[in-house]
Coordinates of C-alpha atoms and ligand atoms in Angstrom, one line a residue:
X12 CA -5.5 -4.2 7.3
X13 CA -4.3 -5.7 10.7
X14 CA -1.4 -6.5 11.2
X15 CA -0.2 -9.9 12.8
X16 CA 3.3 -10.8 14.8
X17 CA 4.2 -13.9 16.0
X18 CA 7.6 -14.5 18.4
X19 CA 9.6 -17.7 19.2
X20 CA 13.1 -17.0 20.4
X21 CA 15.4 -16.1 23.2
X22 CA 13.5 -13.1 24.3
X23 CA 10.5 -11.5 26.1
X24 CA 8.2 -12.2 23.2
X25 CA 5.7 -9.0 24.7
X26 CA 9.0 -6.6 23.8
X27 CA 9.2 -8.0 20.1
X28 CA 5.1 -8.2 19.7
X29 CA 4.0 -4.9 21.1
X30 CA 7.2 -3.2 18.9
X31 CA 6.7 -5.4 15.5
X32 CA 2.5 -4.2 16.6
X33 CA 4.0 -0.4 16.7
X34 CA 5.7 -0.8 13.3
X35 CA 2.9 -2.2 12.2
X36 CA 0.1 0.8 12.8
X37 CA 0.3 2.0 9.5
X38 CA -1.7 -0.7 7.9
X39 CA -4.9 0.6 10.6
X40 CA -6.5 -1.0 13.6
X41 CA -8.8 -0.5 15.9
X42 CA -8.3 -2.8 18.3
X43 CA -4.9 -4.6 19.5
X44 CA -4.1 -7.5 21.8
X45 CA -1.1 -9.8 22.6
X46 CA -1.0 -13.1 24.6
X47 CA 1.9 -14.8 25.6
X48 CA 3.1 -18.5 27.3
X49 CA 4.6 -18.1 30.8
X50 CA 4.6 -21.1 33.2
X51 CA 2.7 -22.7 31.4
X52 CA -0.1 -20.1 31.3
X53 CA -1.7 -18.3 28.6
X54 CA -1.7 -14.5 29.3
X55 CA -3.7 -12.6 27.2
X56 CA -4.0 -9.3 27.2
X57 CA -6.8 -7.0 24.0
X58 CA -7.6 -3.7 24.6
X59 CA -9.6 -1.4 21.8
X60 CA -8.5 1.9 20.3
X61 CA -4.5 2.8 19.8
X62 CA -1.9 0.6 20.7
X63 CA -1.4 2.7 23.6
X64 CA -4.1 1.8 25.6
X65 CA -2.8 -2.4 25.2
X66 CA 0.4 -1.4 26.7
X67 CA -0.4 0.3 29.4
X68 CA -2.7 -2.0 30.7
X69 CA 1.3 -4.3 30.1
X70 CA 3.2 -5.0 32.8
X71 CA 6.6 -5.9 31.0
X72 CA 8.4 -7.0 34.3
X73 CA 5.8 -9.7 34.5
X74 CA 5.8 -11.3 31.4
X75 CA 9.1 -12.9 30.7
X76 CA 7.6 -15.6 29.0
X77 CA 9.5 -16.4 24.6
X78 CA 7.0 -17.4 22.6
X79 CA 3.7 -15.2 21.8
X80 CA 1.3 -13.7 19.4
X81 CA 0.6 -10.0 18.9
X82 CA -2.6 -8.8 16.0
X83 CA -3.6 -5.5 16.0
X84 CA -7.3 -6.2 14.7
X85 CA -9.1 -3.0 11.5
X86 CA -13.1 -4.7 12.4
X87 CA -14.9 -6.5 9.3
X88 CA -17.3 -8.9 11.3
X89 CA -18.4 -7.7 14.3
X90 CA -17.4 -4.4 16.2
X91 CA -14.4 -2.8 17.8
X92 CA -14.3 -4.1 21.0
X93 CA -11.7 -5.9 23.3
X94 CA -14.0 -9.5 23.7
X95 CA -13.6 -9.5 19.3
X96 CA -9.9 -8.6 19.6
X97 CA -7.8 -11.3 19.0
X98 CA -6.2 -13.5 20.3
X99 CA -9.0 -15.9 20.8
X100 CA -8.8 -19.3 22.3
X101 CA -10.0 -21.7 22.5
X102 CA -8.8 -25.6 24.5
X103 CA -4.9 -25.2 23.2
X104 CA -5.9 -23.3 19.9
X105 CA -4.9 -19.6 21.0
X106 CA -4.6 -17.9 17.1
X107 CA -4.8 -14.3 15.3
X108 CA -5.6 -14.0 12.0
X109 CA -6.0 -11.2 8.9
X110 CA -8.7 -11.8 6.6
X111 CA -12.3 -12.8 6.1
X112 CA -13.6 -16.1 6.4
X113 CA -16.6 -16.4 3.9
X114 CA -18.2 -19.3 5.1
X115 CA -18.3 -18.4 8.8
X116 CA -21.5 -18.6 9.2
X117 CA -22.3 -21.9 7.9
X118 CA -19.5 -23.4 9.6
X119 CA -20.5 -21.5 12.9
X120 CA -23.8 -23.1 12.1
X121 CA -22.3 -26.8 12.0
X122 CA -20.2 -26.3 15.0
X123 CA -23.2 -25.2 17.3
X124 CA -24.8 -28.3 16.6
X125 CA -21.0 -30.0 18.0
X126 CA -21.9 -27.8 20.5
X127 CA -19.4 -25.0 20.8
X128 CA -20.3 -21.8 21.6
X129 CA -19.2 -18.0 20.8
X130 CA -18.5 -15.4 22.9
X131 CA -17.0 -12.9 20.2
X132 CA -19.1 -12.3 16.8
X133 CA -15.8 -13.1 15.0
X134 CA -15.3 -15.4 12.3
X135 CA -12.0 -15.1 13.7
X136 CA -13.0 -17.0 16.7
X137 CA -14.6 -19.1 14.4
X138 CA -11.4 -20.9 13.1
X139 CA -10.5 -21.2 17.3
X140 CA -13.0 -24.2 17.4
X141 CA -12.9 -25.4 13.9
X142 CA -9.2 -26.5 14.5
X143 CA -10.0 -27.3 19.2
X144 CA -12.5 -29.5 17.1
X145 CA -10.5 -31.2 14.5
X146 CA -7.8 -31.9 17.4
X147 CA -9.9 -34.3 19.5
X148 CA -9.2 -35.9 16.1
X149 CA -6.1 -35.7 15.4
X150 CA -4.6 -34.6 18.5
X151 CA -1.3 -33.0 16.7
X152 CA -1.4 -29.0 16.2
X153 CA -0.2 -29.1 12.7
X154 CA -2.6 -31.7 11.2
X155 CA -5.4 -30.4 12.6
X156 CA -4.6 -26.7 10.9
X157 CA -4.3 -28.0 8.0
X158 CA -8.3 -29.8 8.3
X159 CA -10.0 -27.3 9.7
X160 CA -8.5 -25.0 6.6
X161 CA -9.7 -27.6 4.0
X162 CA -13.2 -26.6 5.4
X163 CA -12.4 -22.4 5.0
X164 CA -13.7 -20.6 2.6
X165 CA -11.6 -16.8 2.5
X166 CA -8.5 -14.7 2.7
X167 CA -6.5 -15.1 6.0
X168 CA -2.8 -15.1 7.0
X169 CA -3.3 -17.0 11.2
X170 CA -0.5 -17.9 13.5
X171 CA -1.5 -20.4 15.9
X172 CA 0.1 -21.2 19.4
X173 CA -0.2 -23.9 21.5
X174 CA -1.3 -23.5 25.1
X175 CA 0.5 -27.5 25.6
X176 CA 3.8 -26.9 23.9
X177 CA 5.5 -23.6 23.6
X178 CA 8.2 -24.6 21.8
X179 CA 6.1 -23.9 18.4
X180 CA 4.2 -21.4 16.7
X181 CA 2.3 -23.0 13.7
X182 CA 1.6 -20.6 10.8
X183 CA -1.3 -20.6 7.2
X184 CA -1.4 -18.0 4.5
X185 CA -4.3 -17.4 1.7
X186 CA -4.8 -14.1 0.5
X187 CA -3.5 -12.5 3.1
X188 CA 0.2 -11.4 3.8
X189 CA 2.7 -13.2 5.5
X190 CA 6.1 -12.9 6.5
X191 CA 8.8 -15.4 8.8
X192 CA 12.0 -13.7 9.4
X193 CA 15.2 -15.7 9.9
X194 CA 16.7 -14.8 13.3
X195 CA 19.9 -16.6 15.3
X196 CA 17.8 -18.6 17.9
X197 CA 14.8 -17.0 16.9
X198 CA 11.8 -17.0 14.6
X199 CA 9.2 -13.9 13.6
X200 CA 6.5 -14.0 11.6
X201 CA 4.5 -11.2 10.6
X202 CA 2.6 -9.0 8.4
X203 CA 5.1 -7.0 6.9
X204 CA 8.9 -6.6 6.9
X205 CA 9.3 -3.7 8.8
X206 CA 7.9 -5.2 12.1
X207 CA 11.1 -8.1 11.2
X208 CA 13.6 -5.7 10.2
X209 CA 15.5 -5.1 13.6
X210 CA 16.1 -8.9 14.3
X211 CA 17.3 -10.0 11.0
X212 CA 16.7 -9.3 7.3
X213 CA 16.4 -12.5 5.8
X214 CA 13.0 -13.4 4.8
X215 CA 10.9 -16.3 3.6
X216 CA 7.9 -14.5 2.0
X217 CA 5.2 -17.3 2.5
X218 CA 3.1 -18.0 -0.3
X219 CA -0.9 -18.4 -0.9
X220 CA -1.6 -22.3 0.3
X221 CA 1.2 -22.0 3.0
X222 CA 0.8 -23.3 6.2
X223 CA 3.8 -24.4 8.9
X224 CA 5.5 -24.3 12.2
X225 CA 8.4 -23.2 13.5
X226 CA 10.2 -23.5 16.3
X227 CA 14.0 -20.8 17.4
X228 CA 15.9 -23.4 15.6
X229 CA 13.9 -24.3 12.6
X230 CA 10.8 -23.8 9.9
X231 CA 8.7 -26.1 8.1
X232 CA 6.6 -25.1 5.2
X233 CA 4.2 -27.2 3.8
X234 CA 1.7 -26.6 1.3
X235 CA -2.1 -26.9 1.7
X236 CA -1.7 -30.6 0.8
X237 CA 1.1 -31.7 3.3
X238 CA 3.5 -32.3 1.1
X239 CA 7.0 -29.9 2.5
X240 CA 7.7 -26.9 0.2
X241 CA 10.8 -25.5 -0.3
X242 CA 10.8 -20.8 -0.1
X243 CA 14.1 -19.0 -0.9
X244 CA 15.4 -16.9 1.4
X245 CA 15.5 -13.0 0.5
X246 CA 17.7 -11.0 1.9
X247 CA 15.7 -7.0 2.3
X248 CA 17.6 -3.9 1.6
X249 CA 15.8 -1.9 3.6
X250 CA 17.4 -0.5 7.1
X251 CA 15.1 -0.7 10.0
X252 CA 15.9 3.2 10.5
X253 CA 13.9 3.5 6.6
X254 CA 11.6 2.7 9.6
X255 CA 11.5 5.4 11.8
X256 CA 9.9 9.1 12.3
X257 CA 14.6 9.9 11.3
X258 CA 13.4 13.7 14.2
X259 CA 10.2 14.2 11.7
X260 CA 6.9 14.9 13.4
X261 CA 5.3 12.3 11.5
X262 CA 5.9 9.7 8.7
X263 CA 4.2 11.4 5.8
X264 CA 6.0 14.7 6.2
X265 CA 8.9 12.8 6.3
X266 CA 8.5 10.9 3.7
X267 CA 7.4 13.6 1.4
X268 CA 11.0 15.7 2.5
X269 CA 12.3 11.7 1.2
X270 CA 11.3 12.3 -2.0
X271 CA 14.4 13.6 -3.7
X272 CA 16.5 10.9 -2.4
X273 CA 13.5 7.7 -3.5
X274 CA 13.2 8.9 -6.4
X275 CA 17.3 8.9 -7.0
X276 CA 16.8 5.7 -6.1
X277 CA 14.0 4.6 -8.2
X278 CA 16.5 5.6 -11.4
X279 CA 19.8 4.8 -10.5
X280 CA 20.9 2.2 -12.8
X281 CA 17.9 2.9 -15.1
X282 CA 19.2 5.2 -17.3
X283 CA 22.2 6.3 -18.9
X284 CA 24.1 9.1 -21.5
X285 CA 25.0 5.9 -23.6
X286 CA 22.3 3.6 -23.3
X287 CA 18.9 5.4 -22.8
X288 CA 16.6 3.6 -20.3
X289 CA 18.1 0.7 -18.7
X290 CA 15.0 -2.3 -17.6
X291 CA 16.4 -5.7 -17.2
X292 CA 14.3 -6.4 -16.1
X293 CA 11.4 -7.1 -18.5
X294 CA 14.3 -9.0 -21.2
X295 CA 13.0 -12.1 -20.3
X296 CA 9.3 -10.9 -20.9
X297 CA 10.9 -9.0 -24.1
X298 CA 14.2 -9.7 -24.7
X299 CA 14.5 -11.5 -28.2
X300 CA 11.2 -11.8 -29.0
X301 CA 9.2 -9.7 -31.0
X302 CA 7.5 -7.2 -28.8
X303 CA 3.6 -7.5 -29.9
X304 CA 1.2 -5.3 -27.7
X305 CA -1.7 -3.9 -29.1
X306 CA -3.5 -2.9 -25.9
X307 CA -1.9 -1.7 -21.9
X308 CA -4.4 -2.8 -20.0
X309 CA -3.4 -0.6 -16.3
X310 CA -5.1 -1.6 -13.3
X311 CA -5.3 -0.4 -9.8
X312 CA -6.3 1.1 -6.6
X313 CA -6.5 5.0 -5.2
X314 CA -3.3 6.8 -5.4
X315 CA -2.0 3.8 -7.9
X316 CA -4.6 4.3 -10.0
X317 CA -4.0 8.4 -10.1
X318 CA 0.3 7.2 -11.5
X319 CA -1.7 5.0 -13.8
X320 CA -4.1 8.1 -15.2
X321 CA -1.0 10.2 -15.7
X322 CA 0.5 7.1 -17.3
X323 CA -1.5 6.7 -19.8
X324 CA -1.4 10.4 -21.6
X325 CA 2.9 9.3 -21.6
X326 CA 2.6 6.2 -23.3
X327 CA -0.3 7.3 -25.8
X328 CA 1.7 9.8 -27.1
X329 CA 4.5 8.7 -26.9
X330 CA 4.2 5.0 -28.3
X331 CA 0.3 5.8 -29.7
X332 CA -0.5 2.2 -28.5
X333 CA -4.4 2.3 -27.3
X334 CA -3.8 2.8 -23.4
X335 CA -7.4 1.5 -20.4
X336 CA -7.5 2.7 -17.1
X337 CA -9.0 0.7 -15.0
X338 CA -10.2 1.2 -11.3
X339 CA -9.1 -2.8 -9.7
X340 CA -12.5 -3.1 -8.6
X341 CA -14.3 -2.3 -10.9
X342 CA -12.2 -4.3 -13.7
X343 CA -12.2 -7.9 -11.7
X344 CA -16.3 -7.4 -12.3
X345 CA -16.7 -6.1 -15.5
X346 CA -15.7 -8.5 -18.7
X347 CA -13.0 -6.9 -20.1
X348 CA -11.6 -7.2 -23.5
X349 CA -8.4 -8.9 -23.3
X350 CA -6.3 -10.6 -25.3
X351 CA -2.6 -12.4 -25.2
X352 CA -1.5 -8.5 -27.6
X353 CA -2.3 -6.9 -24.1
X354 CA 0.3 -5.5 -21.2
X355 CA -1.6 -5.5 -18.4
X356 CA 0.6 -3.4 -15.9
X357 CA -0.4 -4.2 -12.4
X358 CA 0.0 -0.9 -9.7
X359 CA 0.6 -1.5 -6.5
X360 CA 2.5 0.0 -3.7
X361 CA 2.1 -2.7 -0.7
X362 CA 1.4 -5.7 -3.5
X363 CA -1.3 -7.1 -1.2
X364 CA -4.6 -4.7 -2.7
X365 CA -7.0 -7.2 -2.8
X366 CA -8.8 -5.7 -5.6
X367 CA -5.7 -5.2 -7.8
X368 CA -4.0 -8.5 -7.0
X369 CA -8.0 -10.6 -8.5
X370 CA -7.7 -7.7 -11.8
X371 CA -3.9 -8.7 -12.1
X372 CA -5.1 -12.4 -12.2
X373 CA -8.2 -12.1 -14.5
X374 CA -6.0 -10.2 -17.2
X375 CA -3.3 -13.1 -16.6
X376 CA -6.1 -15.8 -17.4
X377 CA -7.1 -14.2 -20.1
X378 CA -3.4 -14.1 -22.1
X379 CA -2.5 -10.9 -21.0
X380 CA 1.8 -10.3 -20.2
X381 CA 1.2 -8.4 -16.5
X382 CA 4.2 -6.5 -15.6
X383 CA 4.2 -5.6 -11.4
X384 CA 4.7 -2.0 -10.5
X385 CA 5.8 -2.7 -6.7
X386 CA 7.2 -1.2 -3.6
X387 CA 7.2 -4.4 -1.8
X388 CA 9.8 -7.1 -2.4
X389 CA 8.6 -10.4 -2.7
X390 CA 4.6 -9.3 -2.5
X391 CA 2.1 -10.9 -3.8
X392 CA 1.8 -8.9 -6.5
X393 CA 5.2 -9.4 -7.3
X394 CA 5.0 -13.2 -7.7
X395 CA 2.1 -13.3 -9.8
X396 CA 3.6 -11.2 -12.4
X397 CA 5.9 -12.5 -15.2
X398 CA 8.2 -9.3 -14.7
X399 CA 8.0 -6.3 -11.8
X400 CA 9.9 -2.9 -11.4
X401 CA 10.8 -2.4 -8.4
X402 CA 9.8 1.4 -7.4
X403 CA 12.4 1.9 -4.6
X404 CA 10.3 4.2 -2.3
X405 CA 11.7 2.7 1.3
X406 CA 9.2 1.4 2.9
X407 CA 5.8 4.0 3.7
X408 CA 4.5 4.4 6.9
X409 CA 2.3 7.2 6.8
X410 CA -0.8 5.6 5.4
X411 CA -2.0 8.0 2.6
X412 CA 0.5 7.4 -0.5
X413 CA 3.0 9.9 -1.6
X414 CA 6.9 8.5 -2.1
X415 CA 5.4 5.8 -3.4
X416 CA 3.2 8.0 -6.0
X417 CA 5.9 10.1 -7.4
X418 CA 8.5 7.1 -7.1
X419 CA 5.5 4.7 -9.6
X420 CA 5.1 7.7 -11.8
X421 CA 8.6 7.9 -11.9
X422 CA 8.9 4.1 -12.7
X423 CA 5.8 4.6 -15.0
X424 CA 7.9 7.5 -16.9
X425 CA 11.2 5.0 -17.3
X426 CA 8.2 2.3 -18.6
X427 CA 7.2 4.8 -21.5
X428 CA 10.5 5.9 -22.6
X429 CA 12.1 2.2 -22.9
X430 CA 8.3 1.6 -24.4
X431 CA 9.0 4.3 -27.3
X432 CA 12.4 3.3 -27.7
X433 CA 11.5 -0.6 -28.2
X434 CA 8.4 0.5 -30.2
X435 CA 11.1 3.1 -32.2
X436 CA 8.5 6.1 -32.0
X437 CA 11.4 8.7 -30.4
X438 CA 14.4 9.5 -32.4
X439 CA 18.0 9.0 -30.7
X440 CA 18.4 13.4 -29.5
X441 CA 14.5 13.4 -28.4
X442 CA 15.1 9.6 -25.5
X443 CA 19.1 11.2 -25.0
X444 CA 16.9 15.3 -24.2
X445 CA 14.8 13.1 -21.7
X446 CA 17.4 11.4 -19.8
X447 CA 19.7 14.5 -19.5
X448 CA 15.7 15.8 -17.8
X449 CA 15.8 12.4 -15.6
X450 CA 19.1 13.0 -14.6
X451 CA 18.1 16.4 -12.6
X452 CA 14.3 15.3 -11.4
X453 CA 15.9 15.1 -7.9
X454 CA 17.4 18.0 -7.5
X455 CA 13.9 19.5 -9.3
X456 CA 11.7 17.5 -6.4
X457 CA 13.2 18.8 -3.9
X458 CA 13.4 22.9 -5.1
X459 CA 9.1 21.9 -4.8
X460 CA 9.7 20.9 -1.8
X461 CA 11.0 24.5 -0.8
X462 CA 7.4 25.8 -1.5
X463 CA 6.8 25.1 2.1
X464 CA 7.0 27.7 3.5
X465 CA 4.2 29.7 1.1
X466 CA 2.0 26.0 1.5
X467 CA 1.8 26.7 4.9
X468 CA 1.1 29.7 5.3
X469 CA -2.1 29.6 2.8
X470 CA -3.0 26.4 4.7
X471 CA -4.0 28.8 7.7
X472 CA -6.6 30.2 4.9
X473 CA -7.9 27.9 3.3
X474 CA -8.6 25.2 7.1
X475 CA -11.7 26.3 7.2
X476 CA -12.9 25.7 3.6
X477 CA -14.8 22.8 2.3
X478 CA -15.3 21.9 -0.2
X479 CA -11.5 22.6 -2.0
X480 CA -11.6 22.3 -5.2
X481 CA -8.6 21.1 -7.8
X482 CA -8.2 21.5 -11.1
X483 CA -6.0 20.2 -14.1
X484 CA -5.4 20.0 -17.3
X485 CA -3.7 16.2 -19.2
X486 CA -1.2 15.1 -17.1
X487 CA -2.4 17.1 -14.5
X488 CA -6.0 15.8 -14.3
X489 CA -5.2 12.6 -12.6
X490 CA -2.7 14.5 -10.1
X491 CA -5.3 17.0 -8.8
X492 CA -7.1 13.7 -8.3
X493 CA -4.1 12.8 -6.4
X494 CA -4.1 16.2 -4.1
X495 CA -8.4 16.1 -3.3
X496 CA -7.6 12.6 -2.5
X497 CA -4.7 13.6 0.1
X498 CA -7.2 16.5 1.5
X499 CA -10.0 14.3 2.4
X500 CA -7.5 11.0 3.7
X501 CA -5.9 13.0 6.2
X502 CA -7.0 16.5 6.5
X503 CA -10.7 15.1 6.3
X504 CA -12.0 18.2 4.0
X505 CA -14.6 17.5 1.1
X506 CA -12.6 18.1 -1.8
X507 CA -13.4 17.4 -5.5
X508 CA -10.8 17.1 -8.2
X509 CA -11.8 17.7 -11.8
X510 CA -10.3 17.7 -15.1
X511 CA -10.7 21.5 -16.0
X512 CA -12.6 21.2 -19.0
X513 CA -15.4 20.2 -17.4
X514 CA -16.2 22.2 -14.7
X515 CA -18.9 24.1 -17.1
X516 CA -20.7 20.5 -17.7
X517 CA -22.1 21.5 -14.0
X518 CA -19.0 21.4 -11.0
X519 CA -19.1 24.9 -11.8
X520 CA -22.2 25.0 -9.6
X521 CA -20.5 24.9 -6.4
X522 CA -18.5 28.0 -7.5
X523 CA -18.7 31.2 -5.2
X524 CA -16.6 33.4 -3.3
X525 CA -16.7 30.5 0.1
X526 CA -15.3 27.7 -2.6
X527 CA -11.6 28.4 -2.9
X528 CA -10.0 26.7 -6.1
X529 CA -6.7 25.0 -6.3
X530 CA -5.1 25.3 -10.0
X531 CA -2.8 23.7 -11.9
X532 CA -0.9 26.1 -14.1
X533 CA 1.8 24.1 -15.9
X534 CA 4.4 26.0 -19.5
X535 CA 2.9 23.9 -22.2
X536 CA 0.1 23.0 -24.5
X537 CA -3.0 23.2 -22.4
X538 CA -2.0 26.6 -20.5
X539 CA -4.5 29.0 -22.0
X540 CA -7.2 27.0 -21.4
X541 CA -5.9 26.8 -18.0
X542 CA -6.2 30.4 -18.1
X543 CA -10.0 30.3 -19.3
X544 CA -10.6 27.9 -16.7
X545 CA -9.4 30.0 -13.6
X546 CA -11.0 33.1 -15.2
X547 CA -14.1 31.0 -15.1
X548 CA -14.2 30.3 -11.2
X549 CA -12.9 33.8 -10.7
X550 CA -15.1 35.5 -11.7
X551 CA -18.0 33.9 -9.9
X552 CA -16.2 34.5 -6.7
X553 CA -13.6 32.2 -6.0
X554 CA -10.6 32.3 -4.9
X555 CA -7.8 30.7 -6.8
X556 CA -4.7 29.3 -5.4
X557 CA -2.5 28.8 -8.5
X558 CA 0.6 26.2 -8.6
X559 CA 2.9 26.7 -12.0
X560 CA 6.0 28.6 -13.5
X561 CA 6.2 31.8 -12.4
X562 CA 6.0 33.7 -16.0
X563 CA 3.2 31.3 -16.2
X564 CA 0.9 33.3 -13.5
X565 CA -1.8 35.5 -15.8
X566 CA -1.6 39.2 -14.1
X567 CA -4.0 40.4 -12.0
X568 CA -5.3 37.3 -10.9
X569 CA -5.1 34.3 -8.6
X570 CA -5.2 35.5 -4.7
X571 CA -2.6 33.8 -4.6
X572 CA 0.6 32.1 -6.2
X573 CA 3.0 28.7 -6.0
X574 CA 5.7 29.2 -8.2
X575 CA 7.4 26.2 -9.0
X576 CA 10.3 25.3 -11.2
X577 CA 11.5 25.1 -14.8
X578 CA 11.0 21.4 -16.3
X579 CA 11.2 19.2 -19.1
X580 CA 7.0 18.9 -19.7
X581 CA 6.5 15.3 -18.8
X582 CA 8.0 15.0 -15.3
X583 CA 5.7 18.5 -14.2
X584 CA 3.5 16.0 -12.9
X585 CA 6.0 14.5 -10.6
X586 CA 6.8 18.4 -9.3
X587 CA 3.5 19.6 -9.4
X588 CA 1.7 17.1 -6.7
X589 CA 5.0 18.1 -4.2
X590 CA 2.7 21.0 -2.7
X591 CA -0.2 19.5 -2.9
X592 CA 0.5 16.8 -0.7
X593 CA 2.5 19.7 1.8
X594 CA -0.9 21.6 1.7
X595 CA -2.8 18.4 3.1
X596 CA -0.4 17.8 5.4
X597 CA -0.1 21.0 7.0
X598 CA -3.9 21.9 6.9
X599 CA -4.3 18.0 8.7
X600 CA -1.5 19.1 11.2
X601 CA -3.2 22.1 11.8
X602 CA -6.1 20.1 12.1
X603 CA -4.6 18.3 14.5
X604 CA -6.2 15.5 12.7
X605 CA -4.3 11.4 12.9
X606 CA -1.8 12.4 9.8
X607 CA -0.3 8.9 10.0
X608 CA -2.8 6.8 10.6
X609 CA -6.4 9.0 9.4
X610 CA -9.9 7.0 10.7
X611 CA -11.5 4.2 9.0
X612 CA -8.5 4.0 6.7
X613 CA -5.9 0.7 6.1
X614 CA -3.0 1.2 4.5
X615 CA -2.9 -2.4 3.0
X616 CA -6.2 -3.4 1.8
X617 CA -6.0 -7.6 2.0
X618 CA -9.7 -7.6 1.8
X619 CA -12.6 -6.2 -0.7
Ligands
LIG30 C1 -4.1 6.3 -0.7 C2 -3.7 5.7 -0.6 C3 -4.6 4.3 -1.3 C4 -3.4 2.9 -2.3 C5 -5.1 2.1 -2.6 C6 -3.8 0.3 -2.9 O1 -3.1 8.2 0.0 O2 -2.4 5.3 -0.3 O3 -5.3 5.5 -2.0 O4 -3.1 4.1 -3.2 O5 -5.5 1.5 -0.7 O6 -2.8 0.3 -1.7 P1 -1.6 -0.3 -3.4 O7 -1.2 0.8 -3.6 O8 -0.9 -0.6 -2.3 O9 -2.1 -1.4 -4.0

């Protein structure tokens, strides 16, 4: 949601801003804009729709200023129009903003009484006027921003340019992400790491309440009261190339095919024949202390919530601890029973999802120990948590999550094994067996990817179907929810995932010869049950696509089959989601939708 870039240094700012905004496109947006100071003038360009529209408007040769700010806007207050696009300006104050100012109507009324008038429908323009109003008294930008923000309720990351001072940029963050990149004779502010990677890997992840100022060579950070604060400078290990398409048609396809590699990275150093599962990240939290956990509570949204759904089956079956899985947006507004013996696990690819952060905060406030499962170093959830288990998926740019999901599952399976060992619920030989199986996981995911040709051919057949039903049982129930979500997100096809045993309690009424059913039938205790469920839908004329090991396909049933490799039954969710990701991708590709940035969606949902 909304992307911010601010640049000050010795390069042409416009190139850095546009390049940065391109790397933030994945966040979702519907208008964009930039402002650069040049020859004592602020030159602003704004445009509705894709960044390409903005780029077309700008003659880079004419713009040589070395300080500027840029923004991609995901409309909340006010429609996606050029007037509502950022940057906004009032007098000296030129500003971009990500977040929501909750008391903006109240502030607007007060400012109107003081003679201010507004051109846009946005809450952001109010911020500009608020700073400009404070400037009348303080004359200096930093205290004016500080005073203005003291009046604001809501979430924000802002970058402010002073039209009368091209040597500084100002920033503040409260509830929305902002990263500071420290270069040689240049500094960059951005909503996320990929916008900065090409210039430097030295970064400061700003914290809530941080405000500050940067010049080309210096940076200063203050807390909400104006007291100087020190922040750790992190060295980011992501490679700029990781955030490029690398010859693939879409980021999503690239990310699907990266899964064997990133799962391998996620496992690296965490499993060994001698020690089983090693998670040093948890040492401090549980090290010498008695393991006093009687309940595990997952909070997450969307795809990350599906990963939690799989982990529930794993942990309950191997560790014998009750597990609750909640949608963060629901959890935060109920009165959950959480105590000191609760271990809360917040799963978030981005680490910035507003609902997940609020849910995790609530659990922590009530005394729970908090672990984050996250892909982004230094992100908000990692700072909130007592410990973080990083997925090592690299930057995920496609809005629809793929490699983040399978690396989350990998980490959650490691956590399950670690817990079962800690609780002495698993025998050494069984653990050794599972560690052996894990070593083969990247290779098995590679084999799952080999289904691509078959999937692509089938996608043509399913292209005009709606709805599409997905059915699965046990750990594969959350996987079919994920398969259906992928199809909805990128192909805009109505799809639903069902626990196969639930069909006859209602959803089977949907089934006829025009409704395709995709069924996951891995080897195991539930195979016979799944076959019965497939019979139920086949008897009603549905064409059934079965995904499973070759010897599991019941004879004479199913319209199509996708064979999967043999694997330890715990690992099959990680393998079986792969053809579902490819299936959604291929249908969307044939339909020609905007796969990496599907309509109405944002990658990082930083507001409620
Ligand atoms: C779906 C998808 C979303 C996210 C959800 C949570 O493909 O990407 O459903 O999973 O918005 O995001 P994170 O994991 O960043 O908290």
